[in-house]
CSV table of C-alpha atoms and ligand atoms in Angstrom, one decimal:
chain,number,residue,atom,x,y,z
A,1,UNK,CA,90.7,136.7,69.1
A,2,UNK,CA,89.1,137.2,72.4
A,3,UNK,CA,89.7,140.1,74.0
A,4,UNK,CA,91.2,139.2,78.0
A,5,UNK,CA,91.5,143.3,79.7
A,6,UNK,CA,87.7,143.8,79.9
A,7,UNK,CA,87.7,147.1,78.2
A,8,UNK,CA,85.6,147.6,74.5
A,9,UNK,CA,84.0,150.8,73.3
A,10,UNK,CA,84.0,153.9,75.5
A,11,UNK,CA,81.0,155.6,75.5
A,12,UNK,CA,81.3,158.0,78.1
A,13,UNK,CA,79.0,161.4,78.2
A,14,UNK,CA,76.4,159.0,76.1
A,15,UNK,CA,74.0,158.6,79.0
A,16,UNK,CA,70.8,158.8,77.4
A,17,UNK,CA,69.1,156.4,80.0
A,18,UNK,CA,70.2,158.1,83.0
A,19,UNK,CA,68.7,161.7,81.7
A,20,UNK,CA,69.7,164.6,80.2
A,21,UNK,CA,72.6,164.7,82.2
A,22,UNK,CA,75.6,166.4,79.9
A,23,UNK,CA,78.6,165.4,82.2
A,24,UNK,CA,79.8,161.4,82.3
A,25,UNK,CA,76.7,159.5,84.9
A,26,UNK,CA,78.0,157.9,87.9
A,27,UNK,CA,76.0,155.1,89.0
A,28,UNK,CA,76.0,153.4,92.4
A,29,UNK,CA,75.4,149.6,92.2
A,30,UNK,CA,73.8,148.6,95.6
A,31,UNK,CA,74.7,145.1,96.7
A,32,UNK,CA,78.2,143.4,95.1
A,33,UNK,CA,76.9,139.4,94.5
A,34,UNK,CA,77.0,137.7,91.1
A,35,UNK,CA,74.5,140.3,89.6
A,36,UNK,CA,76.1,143.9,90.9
A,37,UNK,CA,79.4,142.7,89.9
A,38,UNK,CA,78.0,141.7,86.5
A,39,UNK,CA,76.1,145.2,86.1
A,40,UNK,CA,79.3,147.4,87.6
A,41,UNK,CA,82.1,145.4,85.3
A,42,UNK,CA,79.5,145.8,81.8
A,43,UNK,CA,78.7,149.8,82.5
A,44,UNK,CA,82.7,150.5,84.1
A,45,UNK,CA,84.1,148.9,80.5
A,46,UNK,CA,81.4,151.1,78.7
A,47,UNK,CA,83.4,154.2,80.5
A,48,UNK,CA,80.3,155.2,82.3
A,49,UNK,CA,81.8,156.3,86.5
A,50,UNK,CA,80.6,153.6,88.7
A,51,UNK,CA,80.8,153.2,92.6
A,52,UNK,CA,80.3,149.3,93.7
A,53,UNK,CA,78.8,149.6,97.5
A,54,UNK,CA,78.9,146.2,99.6
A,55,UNK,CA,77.5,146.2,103.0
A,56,UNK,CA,79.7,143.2,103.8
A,57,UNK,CA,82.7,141.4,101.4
A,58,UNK,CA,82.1,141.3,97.4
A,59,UNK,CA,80.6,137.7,96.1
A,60,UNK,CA,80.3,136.6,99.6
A,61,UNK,CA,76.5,136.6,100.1
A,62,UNK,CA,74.3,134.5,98.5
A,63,UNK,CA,76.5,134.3,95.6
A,64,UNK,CA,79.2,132.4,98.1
A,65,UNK,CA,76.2,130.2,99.3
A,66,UNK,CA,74.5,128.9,96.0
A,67,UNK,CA,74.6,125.5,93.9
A,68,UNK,CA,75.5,127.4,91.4
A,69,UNK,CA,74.6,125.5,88.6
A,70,UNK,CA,74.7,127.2,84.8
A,71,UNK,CA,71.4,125.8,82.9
A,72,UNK,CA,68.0,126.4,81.5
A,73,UNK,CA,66.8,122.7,82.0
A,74,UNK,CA,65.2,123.5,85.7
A,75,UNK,CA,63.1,126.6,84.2
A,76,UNK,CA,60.6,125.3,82.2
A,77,UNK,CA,57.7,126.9,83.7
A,78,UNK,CA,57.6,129.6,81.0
A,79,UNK,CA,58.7,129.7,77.9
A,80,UNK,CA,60.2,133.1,78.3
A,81,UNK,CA,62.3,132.5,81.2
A,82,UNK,CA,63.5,129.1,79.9
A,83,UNK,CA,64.6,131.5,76.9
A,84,UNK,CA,66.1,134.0,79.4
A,85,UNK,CA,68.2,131.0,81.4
A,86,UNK,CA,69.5,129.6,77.5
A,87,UNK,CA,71.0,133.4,77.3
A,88,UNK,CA,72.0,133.4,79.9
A,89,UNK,CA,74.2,130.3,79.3
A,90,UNK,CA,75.0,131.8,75.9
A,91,UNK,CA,76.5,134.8,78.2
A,92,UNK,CA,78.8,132.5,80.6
A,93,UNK,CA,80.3,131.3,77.2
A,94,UNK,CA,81.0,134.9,75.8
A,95,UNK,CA,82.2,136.2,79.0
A,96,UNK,CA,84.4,132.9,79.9
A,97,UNK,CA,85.9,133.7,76.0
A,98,UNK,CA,86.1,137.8,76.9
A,99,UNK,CA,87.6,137.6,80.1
A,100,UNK,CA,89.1,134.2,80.3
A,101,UNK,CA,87.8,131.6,81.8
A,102,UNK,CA,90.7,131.2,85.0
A,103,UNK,CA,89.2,129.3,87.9
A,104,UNK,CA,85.3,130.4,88.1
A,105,UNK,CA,83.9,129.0,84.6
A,106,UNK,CA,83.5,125.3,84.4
A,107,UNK,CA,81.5,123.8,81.7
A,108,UNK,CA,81.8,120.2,82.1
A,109,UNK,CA,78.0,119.7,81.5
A,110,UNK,CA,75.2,118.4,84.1
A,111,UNK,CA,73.9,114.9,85.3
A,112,UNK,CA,70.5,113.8,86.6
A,113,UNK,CA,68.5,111.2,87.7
A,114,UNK,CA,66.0,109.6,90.3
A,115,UNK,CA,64.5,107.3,91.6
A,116,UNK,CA,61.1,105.9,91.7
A,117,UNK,CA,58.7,105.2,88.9
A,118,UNK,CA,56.8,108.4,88.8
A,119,UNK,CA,59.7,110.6,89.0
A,120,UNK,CA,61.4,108.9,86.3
A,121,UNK,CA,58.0,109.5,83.7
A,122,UNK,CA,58.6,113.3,84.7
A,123,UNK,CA,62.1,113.4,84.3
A,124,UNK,CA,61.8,111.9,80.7
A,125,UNK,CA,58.7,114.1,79.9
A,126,UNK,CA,61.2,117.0,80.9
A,127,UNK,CA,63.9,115.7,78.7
A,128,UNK,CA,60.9,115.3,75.7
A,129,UNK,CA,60.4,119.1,76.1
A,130,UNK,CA,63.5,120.5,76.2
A,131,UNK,CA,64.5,118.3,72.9
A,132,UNK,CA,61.8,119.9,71.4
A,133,UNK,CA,63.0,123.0,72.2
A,134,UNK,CA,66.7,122.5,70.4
A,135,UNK,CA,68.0,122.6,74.2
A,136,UNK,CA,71.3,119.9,74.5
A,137,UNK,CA,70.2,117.0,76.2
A,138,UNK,CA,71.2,113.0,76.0
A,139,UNK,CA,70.0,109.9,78.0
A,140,UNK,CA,72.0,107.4,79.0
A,141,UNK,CA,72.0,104.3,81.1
A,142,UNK,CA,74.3,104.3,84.9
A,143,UNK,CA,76.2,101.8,84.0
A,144,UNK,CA,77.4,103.8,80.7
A,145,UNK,CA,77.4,106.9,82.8
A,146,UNK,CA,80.1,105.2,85.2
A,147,UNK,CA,82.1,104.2,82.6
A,148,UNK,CA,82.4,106.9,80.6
A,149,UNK,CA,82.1,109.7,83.0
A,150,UNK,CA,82.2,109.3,86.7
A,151,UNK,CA,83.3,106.1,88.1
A,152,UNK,CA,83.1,106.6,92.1
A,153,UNK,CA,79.2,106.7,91.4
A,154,UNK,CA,76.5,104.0,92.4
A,155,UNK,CA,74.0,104.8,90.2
A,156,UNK,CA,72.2,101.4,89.1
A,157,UNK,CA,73.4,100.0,86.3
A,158,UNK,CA,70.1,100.3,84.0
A,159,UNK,CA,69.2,103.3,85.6
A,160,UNK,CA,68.4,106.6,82.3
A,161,UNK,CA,70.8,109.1,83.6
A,162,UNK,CA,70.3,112.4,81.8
A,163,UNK,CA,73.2,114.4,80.7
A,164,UNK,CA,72.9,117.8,79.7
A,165,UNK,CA,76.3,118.4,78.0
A,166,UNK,CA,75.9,122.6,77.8
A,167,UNK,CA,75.6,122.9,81.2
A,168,UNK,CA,78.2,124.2,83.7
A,169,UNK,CA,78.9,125.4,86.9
A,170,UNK,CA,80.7,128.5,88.5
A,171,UNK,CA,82.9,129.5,91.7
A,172,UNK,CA,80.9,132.8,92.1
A,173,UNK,CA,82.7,133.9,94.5
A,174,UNK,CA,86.0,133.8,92.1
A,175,UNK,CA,83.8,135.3,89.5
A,176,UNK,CA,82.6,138.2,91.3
A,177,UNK,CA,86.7,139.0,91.9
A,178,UNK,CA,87.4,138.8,88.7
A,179,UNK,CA,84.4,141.2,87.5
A,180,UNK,CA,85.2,143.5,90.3
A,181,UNK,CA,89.1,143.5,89.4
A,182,UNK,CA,87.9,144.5,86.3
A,183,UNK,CA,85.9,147.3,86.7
A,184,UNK,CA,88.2,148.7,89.3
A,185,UNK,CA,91.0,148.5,86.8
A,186,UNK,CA,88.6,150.5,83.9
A,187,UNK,CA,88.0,153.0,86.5
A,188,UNK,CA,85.3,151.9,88.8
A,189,UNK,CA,85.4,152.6,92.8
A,190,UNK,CA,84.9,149.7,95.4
A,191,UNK,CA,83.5,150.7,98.8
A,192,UNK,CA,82.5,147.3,100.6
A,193,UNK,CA,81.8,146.9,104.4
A,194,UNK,CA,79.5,150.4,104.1
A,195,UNK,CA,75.8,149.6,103.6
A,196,UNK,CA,73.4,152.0,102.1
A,197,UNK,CA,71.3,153.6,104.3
A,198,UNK,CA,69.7,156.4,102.1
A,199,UNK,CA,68.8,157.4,98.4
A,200,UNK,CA,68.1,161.4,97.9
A,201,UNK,CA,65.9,162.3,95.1
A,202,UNK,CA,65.6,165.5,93.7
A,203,UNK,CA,62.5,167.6,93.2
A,204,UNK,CA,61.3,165.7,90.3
A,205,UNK,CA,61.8,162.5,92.0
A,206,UNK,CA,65.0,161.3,90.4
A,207,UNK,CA,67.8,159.9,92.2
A,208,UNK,CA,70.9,162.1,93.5
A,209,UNK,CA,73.0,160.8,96.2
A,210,UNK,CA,73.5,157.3,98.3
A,211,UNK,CA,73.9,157.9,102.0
A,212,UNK,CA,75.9,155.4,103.6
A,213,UNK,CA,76.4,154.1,107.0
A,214,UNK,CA,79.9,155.6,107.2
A,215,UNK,CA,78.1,159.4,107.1
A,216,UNK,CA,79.5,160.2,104.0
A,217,UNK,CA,76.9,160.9,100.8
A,218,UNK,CA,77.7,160.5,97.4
A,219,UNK,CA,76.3,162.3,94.7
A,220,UNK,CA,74.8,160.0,91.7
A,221,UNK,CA,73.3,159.9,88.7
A,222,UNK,CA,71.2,156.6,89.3
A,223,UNK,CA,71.4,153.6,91.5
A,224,UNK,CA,71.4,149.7,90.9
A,225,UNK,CA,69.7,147.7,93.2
A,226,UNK,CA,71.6,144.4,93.1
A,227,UNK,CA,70.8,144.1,97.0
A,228,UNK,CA,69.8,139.9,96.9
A,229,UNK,CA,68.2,139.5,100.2
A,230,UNK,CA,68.1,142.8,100.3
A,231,UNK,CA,66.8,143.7,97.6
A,232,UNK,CA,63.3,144.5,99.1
A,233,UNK,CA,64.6,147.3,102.1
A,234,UNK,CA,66.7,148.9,99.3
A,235,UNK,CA,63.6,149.3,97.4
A,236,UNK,CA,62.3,151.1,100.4
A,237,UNK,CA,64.5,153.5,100.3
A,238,UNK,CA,62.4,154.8,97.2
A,239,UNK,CA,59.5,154.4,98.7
A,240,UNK,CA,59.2,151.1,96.3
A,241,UNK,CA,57.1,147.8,97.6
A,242,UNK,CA,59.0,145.2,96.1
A,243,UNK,CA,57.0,142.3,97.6
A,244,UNK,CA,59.8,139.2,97.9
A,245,UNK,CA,59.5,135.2,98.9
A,246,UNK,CA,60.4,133.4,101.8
A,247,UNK,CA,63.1,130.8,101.0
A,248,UNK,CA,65.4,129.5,102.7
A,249,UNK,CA,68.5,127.5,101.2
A,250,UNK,CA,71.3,125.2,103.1
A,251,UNK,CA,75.0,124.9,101.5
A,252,UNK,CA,77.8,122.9,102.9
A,253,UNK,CA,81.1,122.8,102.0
A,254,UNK,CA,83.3,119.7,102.5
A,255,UNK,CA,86.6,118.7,102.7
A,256,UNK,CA,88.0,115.7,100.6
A,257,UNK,CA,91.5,115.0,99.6
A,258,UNK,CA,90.7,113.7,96.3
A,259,UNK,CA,87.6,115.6,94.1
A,260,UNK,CA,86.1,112.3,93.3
A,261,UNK,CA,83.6,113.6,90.4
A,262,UNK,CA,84.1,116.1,87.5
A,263,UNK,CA,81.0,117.5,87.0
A,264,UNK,CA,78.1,119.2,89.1
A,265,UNK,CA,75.0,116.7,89.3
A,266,UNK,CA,71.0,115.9,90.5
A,267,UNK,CA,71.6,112.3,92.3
A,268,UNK,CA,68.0,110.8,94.3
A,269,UNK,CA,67.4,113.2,97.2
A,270,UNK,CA,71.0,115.4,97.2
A,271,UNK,CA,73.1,118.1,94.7
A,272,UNK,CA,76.8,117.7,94.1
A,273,UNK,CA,79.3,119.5,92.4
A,274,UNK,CA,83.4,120.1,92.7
A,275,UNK,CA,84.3,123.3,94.5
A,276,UNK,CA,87.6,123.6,93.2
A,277,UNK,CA,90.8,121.2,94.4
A,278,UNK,CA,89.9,119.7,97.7
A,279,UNK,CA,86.5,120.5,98.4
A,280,UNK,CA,83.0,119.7,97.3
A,281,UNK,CA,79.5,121.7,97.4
A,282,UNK,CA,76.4,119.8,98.6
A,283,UNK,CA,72.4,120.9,98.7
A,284,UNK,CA,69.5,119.5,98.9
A,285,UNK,CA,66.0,120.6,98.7
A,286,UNK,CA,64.9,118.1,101.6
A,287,UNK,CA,67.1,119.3,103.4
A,288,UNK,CA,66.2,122.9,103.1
A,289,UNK,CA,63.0,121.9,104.5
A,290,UNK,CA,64.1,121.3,107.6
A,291,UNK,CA,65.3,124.5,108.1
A,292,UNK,CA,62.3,126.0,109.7
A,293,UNK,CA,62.2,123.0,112.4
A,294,UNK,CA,65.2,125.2,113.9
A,295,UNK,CA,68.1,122.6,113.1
A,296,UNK,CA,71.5,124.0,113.5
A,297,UNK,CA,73.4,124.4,109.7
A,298,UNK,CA,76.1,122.0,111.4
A,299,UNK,CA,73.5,119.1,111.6
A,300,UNK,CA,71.7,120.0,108.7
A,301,UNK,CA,75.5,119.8,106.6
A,302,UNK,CA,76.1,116.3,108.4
A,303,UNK,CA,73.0,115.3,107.0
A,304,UNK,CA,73.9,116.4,103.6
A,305,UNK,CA,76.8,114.8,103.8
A,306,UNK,CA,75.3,111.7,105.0
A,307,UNK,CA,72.9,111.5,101.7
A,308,UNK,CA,76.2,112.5,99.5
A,309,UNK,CA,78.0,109.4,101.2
A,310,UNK,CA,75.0,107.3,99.5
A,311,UNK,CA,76.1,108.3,96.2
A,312,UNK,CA,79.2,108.7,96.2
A,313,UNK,CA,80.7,106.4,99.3
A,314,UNK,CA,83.9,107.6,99.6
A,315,UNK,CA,82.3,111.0,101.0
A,316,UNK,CA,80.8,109.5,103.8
A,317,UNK,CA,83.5,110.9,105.7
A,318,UNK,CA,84.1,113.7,104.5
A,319,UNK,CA,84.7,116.7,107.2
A,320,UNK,CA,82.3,119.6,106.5
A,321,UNK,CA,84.2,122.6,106.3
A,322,UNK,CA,81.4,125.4,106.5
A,323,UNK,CA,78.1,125.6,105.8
A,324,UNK,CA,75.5,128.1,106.0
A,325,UNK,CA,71.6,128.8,105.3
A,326,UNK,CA,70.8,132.2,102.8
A,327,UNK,CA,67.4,133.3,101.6
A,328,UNK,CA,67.4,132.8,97.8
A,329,UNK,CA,66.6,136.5,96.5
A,330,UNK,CA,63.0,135.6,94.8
A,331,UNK,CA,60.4,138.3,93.6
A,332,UNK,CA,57.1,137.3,95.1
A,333,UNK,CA,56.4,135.6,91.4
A,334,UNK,CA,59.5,133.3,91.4
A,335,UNK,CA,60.5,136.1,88.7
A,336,UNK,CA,63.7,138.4,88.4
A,337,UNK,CA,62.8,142.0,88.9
A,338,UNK,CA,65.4,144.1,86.1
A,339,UNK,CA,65.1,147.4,84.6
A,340,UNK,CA,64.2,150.6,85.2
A,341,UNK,CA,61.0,151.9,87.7
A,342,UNK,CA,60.2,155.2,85.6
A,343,UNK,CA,57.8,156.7,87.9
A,344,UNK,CA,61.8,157.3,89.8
A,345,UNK,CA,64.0,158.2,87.2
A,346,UNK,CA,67.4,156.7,87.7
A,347,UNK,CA,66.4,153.7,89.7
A,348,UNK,CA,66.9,150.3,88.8
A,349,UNK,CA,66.9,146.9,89.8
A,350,UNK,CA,68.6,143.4,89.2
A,351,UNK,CA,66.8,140.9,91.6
A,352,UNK,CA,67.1,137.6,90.5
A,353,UNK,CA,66.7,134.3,92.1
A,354,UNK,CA,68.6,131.6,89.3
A,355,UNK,CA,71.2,134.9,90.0
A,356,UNK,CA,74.5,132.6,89.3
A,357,UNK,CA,72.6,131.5,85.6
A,358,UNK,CA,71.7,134.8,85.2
A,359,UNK,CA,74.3,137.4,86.1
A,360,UNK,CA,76.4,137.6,82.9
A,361,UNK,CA,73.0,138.2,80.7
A,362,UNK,CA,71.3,140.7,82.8
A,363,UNK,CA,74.8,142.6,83.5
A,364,UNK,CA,74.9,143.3,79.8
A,365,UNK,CA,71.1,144.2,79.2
A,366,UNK,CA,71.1,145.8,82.2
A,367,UNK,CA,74.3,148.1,81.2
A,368,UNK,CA,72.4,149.1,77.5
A,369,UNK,CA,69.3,149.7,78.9
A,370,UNK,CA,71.3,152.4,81.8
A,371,UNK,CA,73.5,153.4,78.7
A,372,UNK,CA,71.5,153.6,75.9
A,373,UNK,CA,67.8,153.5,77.2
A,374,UNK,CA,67.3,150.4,75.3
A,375,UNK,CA,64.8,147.8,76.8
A,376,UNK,CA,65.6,144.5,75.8
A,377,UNK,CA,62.9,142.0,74.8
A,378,UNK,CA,64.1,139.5,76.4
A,379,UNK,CA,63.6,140.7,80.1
A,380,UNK,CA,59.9,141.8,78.6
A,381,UNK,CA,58.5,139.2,81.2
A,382,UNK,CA,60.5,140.3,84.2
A,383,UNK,CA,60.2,143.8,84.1
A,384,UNK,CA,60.2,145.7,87.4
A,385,UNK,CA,56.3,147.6,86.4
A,386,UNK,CA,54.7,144.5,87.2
A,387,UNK,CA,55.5,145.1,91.0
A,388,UNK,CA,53.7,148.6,91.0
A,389,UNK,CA,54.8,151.0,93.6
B,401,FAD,C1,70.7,127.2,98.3
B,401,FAD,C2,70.7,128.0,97.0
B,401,FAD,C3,71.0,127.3,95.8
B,401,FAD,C4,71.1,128.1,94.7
B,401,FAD,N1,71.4,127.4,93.5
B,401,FAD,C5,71.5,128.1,92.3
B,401,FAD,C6,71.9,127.4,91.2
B,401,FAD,O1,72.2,126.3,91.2
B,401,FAD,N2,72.0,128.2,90.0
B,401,FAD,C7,71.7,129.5,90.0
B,401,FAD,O2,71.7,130.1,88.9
B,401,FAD,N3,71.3,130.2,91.1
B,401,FAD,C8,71.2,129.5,92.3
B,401,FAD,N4,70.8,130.1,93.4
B,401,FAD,C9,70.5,131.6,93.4
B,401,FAD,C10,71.7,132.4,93.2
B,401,FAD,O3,72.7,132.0,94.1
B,401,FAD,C11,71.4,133.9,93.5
B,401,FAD,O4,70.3,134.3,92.6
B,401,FAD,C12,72.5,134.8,93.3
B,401,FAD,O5,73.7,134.4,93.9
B,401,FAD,C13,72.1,136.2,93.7
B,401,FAD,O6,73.2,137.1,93.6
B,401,FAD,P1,73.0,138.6,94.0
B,401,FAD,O7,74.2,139.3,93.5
B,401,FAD,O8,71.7,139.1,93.7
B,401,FAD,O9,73.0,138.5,95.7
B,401,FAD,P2,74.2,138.4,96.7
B,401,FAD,O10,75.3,137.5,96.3
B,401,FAD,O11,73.6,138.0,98.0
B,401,FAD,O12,74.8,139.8,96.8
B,401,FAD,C14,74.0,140.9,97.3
B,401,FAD,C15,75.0,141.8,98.1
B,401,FAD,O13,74.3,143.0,98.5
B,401,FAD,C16,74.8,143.4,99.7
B,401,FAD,N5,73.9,144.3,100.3
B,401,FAD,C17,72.6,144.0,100.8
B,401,FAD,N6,72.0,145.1,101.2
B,401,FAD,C18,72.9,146.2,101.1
B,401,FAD,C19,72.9,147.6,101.3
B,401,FAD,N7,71.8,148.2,101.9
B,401,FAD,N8,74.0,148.3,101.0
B,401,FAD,C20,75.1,147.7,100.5
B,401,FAD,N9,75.1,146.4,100.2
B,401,FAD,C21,74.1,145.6,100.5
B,401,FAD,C22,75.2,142.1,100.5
B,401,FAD,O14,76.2,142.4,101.4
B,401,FAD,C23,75.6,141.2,99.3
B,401,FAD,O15,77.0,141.1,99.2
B,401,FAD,C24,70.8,129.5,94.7
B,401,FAD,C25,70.5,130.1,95.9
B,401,FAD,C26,70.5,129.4,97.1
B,401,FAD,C27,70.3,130.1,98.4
């Protein structure tokens, strides 16, 4: 029977990862997107005292501004992270079943194709691997593809369109709401619109208080730095070099009566998916390349819009309702940064790009390895020693 309140085993006082510390830990997670909310909800329904600390509004930076896409079919560069993106999947299911899946969870699978000989060999190569790899992947033709599943498309008819029914894609904003509800109602305290400005460390350079820009200084047991952009001048504050890449991302949002497709997708050149009732979300990677030539977000959108109209005609004209360029959150390696730094006790970090994919996973690893001291193989790849200070 799943379990909809959010709230399982209460191990409060069991802080072995924290420290010897013999009353219950509070923890501060730095930085409310997709992964901070994940991190908070997992270690507020394990009864540990949490403080969430937003500089602006919960689940509206980056996590507000991303594609948002669910899968492990784009992260095949490693074998570990591929396996790390597949949990992470795994994870959307578990939570959507824990905490119900209400408006942020939809898994109604992913569609790609292209264009162009050469890009075709390499999307097929791709779909080669990934069967080999027990991932969930069919090919199908465009005209099947417009029959069975999404009519307003012009995808040519004998065109291989891949479908990758375990995919999905999430409202993060609505998801980070729901996590934060959730760990507010198990006892958790929200502070947003106060940044940190400070981390204290005590003699033997573990962490004991957050200063924030209100003035006021909060005494903790460790800190979670689930900054995403930021994530490099929180490390800072520890006198921590966590190097971070350059790259830049444009999302638009636009307006249609009518969501004319069910299902997120990888057309020729642009990204689509349904926002919700009413709107749609579009990116594209050529687009984000134009970034740096100093166009304004409102022309780069209309151009977004203009390649969307090319697949899907009726969006043509569309009116773009906001749109906005964020730096994805990437570790200098294109790996997340998560776990503990243990030359400063009670420091920790979630930094992930692939964040959306990601959250529900690290949230729970995350949580055991604050809780329990228990380092999951899993993030064995992407731990934060590989950075050193
Ligand atoms: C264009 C684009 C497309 C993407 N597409 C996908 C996709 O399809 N699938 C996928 O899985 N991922 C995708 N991503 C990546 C994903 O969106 C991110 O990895 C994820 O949202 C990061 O979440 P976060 O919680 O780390 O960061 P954020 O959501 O940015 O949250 C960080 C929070 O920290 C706060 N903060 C910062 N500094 C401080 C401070 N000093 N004190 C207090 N608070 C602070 C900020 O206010 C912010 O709310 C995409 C990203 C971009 C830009």
């Amino acid at each position: 029977m799943p379990e909809h309140n959010g709230s399982v085993d209460n191990e409060k006082g069991a802080l072995v990862g924290i420290g010897s510390v013999e009353r219950p830990g509070r923890v501060a997670v730095i930085g409310v997107g997709v992964l901070g909310a994940a991190v908070g909800w997992n270690l507020s329904r394990r009864g540990v005292g949490v403080v969430l600390i937003d500089a602006a509004r919960p689940g509206e930076g980056v996590t507000n501004w991303s594609f948002s896409w669910v899968n492990a079919s784009n992260k095949t560069v490693r074998r570990s992270y591929f396996d790390l993106n597949v949990a992470g999947m795994a994870a959307h299911r578990e939570l959507a079943d824990t905490i119900g899946p209400d408006s942020w969870w939809h898994p109604s699978g992913h569609l790609r194709w292209t264009d162009g000989p050469a890009a075709r060999a390499k999307l097929l190569e791709t779909v080669e691997l990934l069967a080999d790899w027990g991932y969930g992947v069919e090919v199908h033709t465009g005209a099947e593809v417009r029959r069975r599943l999404e009519p307003a498309l012009t995808i040519p008819g004998e065109a291989p369109v891949v479908f990758y029914p375990d995919e999905a894609w999430v409202h993060g904003r609505r998801l980070v709401d729901r996590l934060v509800g959730l760990a507010v109602a198990a006892g958790a305290e929200l502070r947003s619109g106060v940044a940190v400005r400070d981390i204290g460390t005590g003699g033997d350079g573990s962490v004991r208080t957050v200063a924030l820009s209100d003035g006021s200084r909060l005494d903790v047991d460790a800190v979670v730095n689930a900054a995403g952009p930021g994530a490099s001048g929180v490390a800072g504050l520890v006198g921590r070099r966590l190097p971070m890449r350059r790259e830049p991302g444009v999302v638009a949002r636009i307006g249609c009566d009518r969501v004319p497709v069910g299902r997120a997708m990888h057309a020729p050149r642009i990204e689509m998916r349904p926002d919700g009732v009413g709107s749609m979300v579009l990116h594209s990677r050529e687009i984000d390349a134009l970034i740096d030539t100093g166009e304004e977000p409102a022309r780069l959108a209309q151009l977004l819009r203009e390649l969307a109209g090319h697949v899907v005609p009726e969006l043509g004209d569309s009116p773009v309702m906001e749109a906005r360029v964020s730096q994805r959150p990437i570790p200098a390696d294109g790996f997340p940064s998560v776990g503990a730094v243990p030359t400063v006790p009670g420091y920790y970090e979630a930094v992930s790009h692939s964040g959306i994919t990601l959250g529900p996973v690290i949230g729970r690893l995350l949580a055991s390895e604050i809780v329990r001291g228990e380092r999951d193989e899993l993030l064995a790849e992407f731990r934060p020693e590989r950075f050193p200070l």
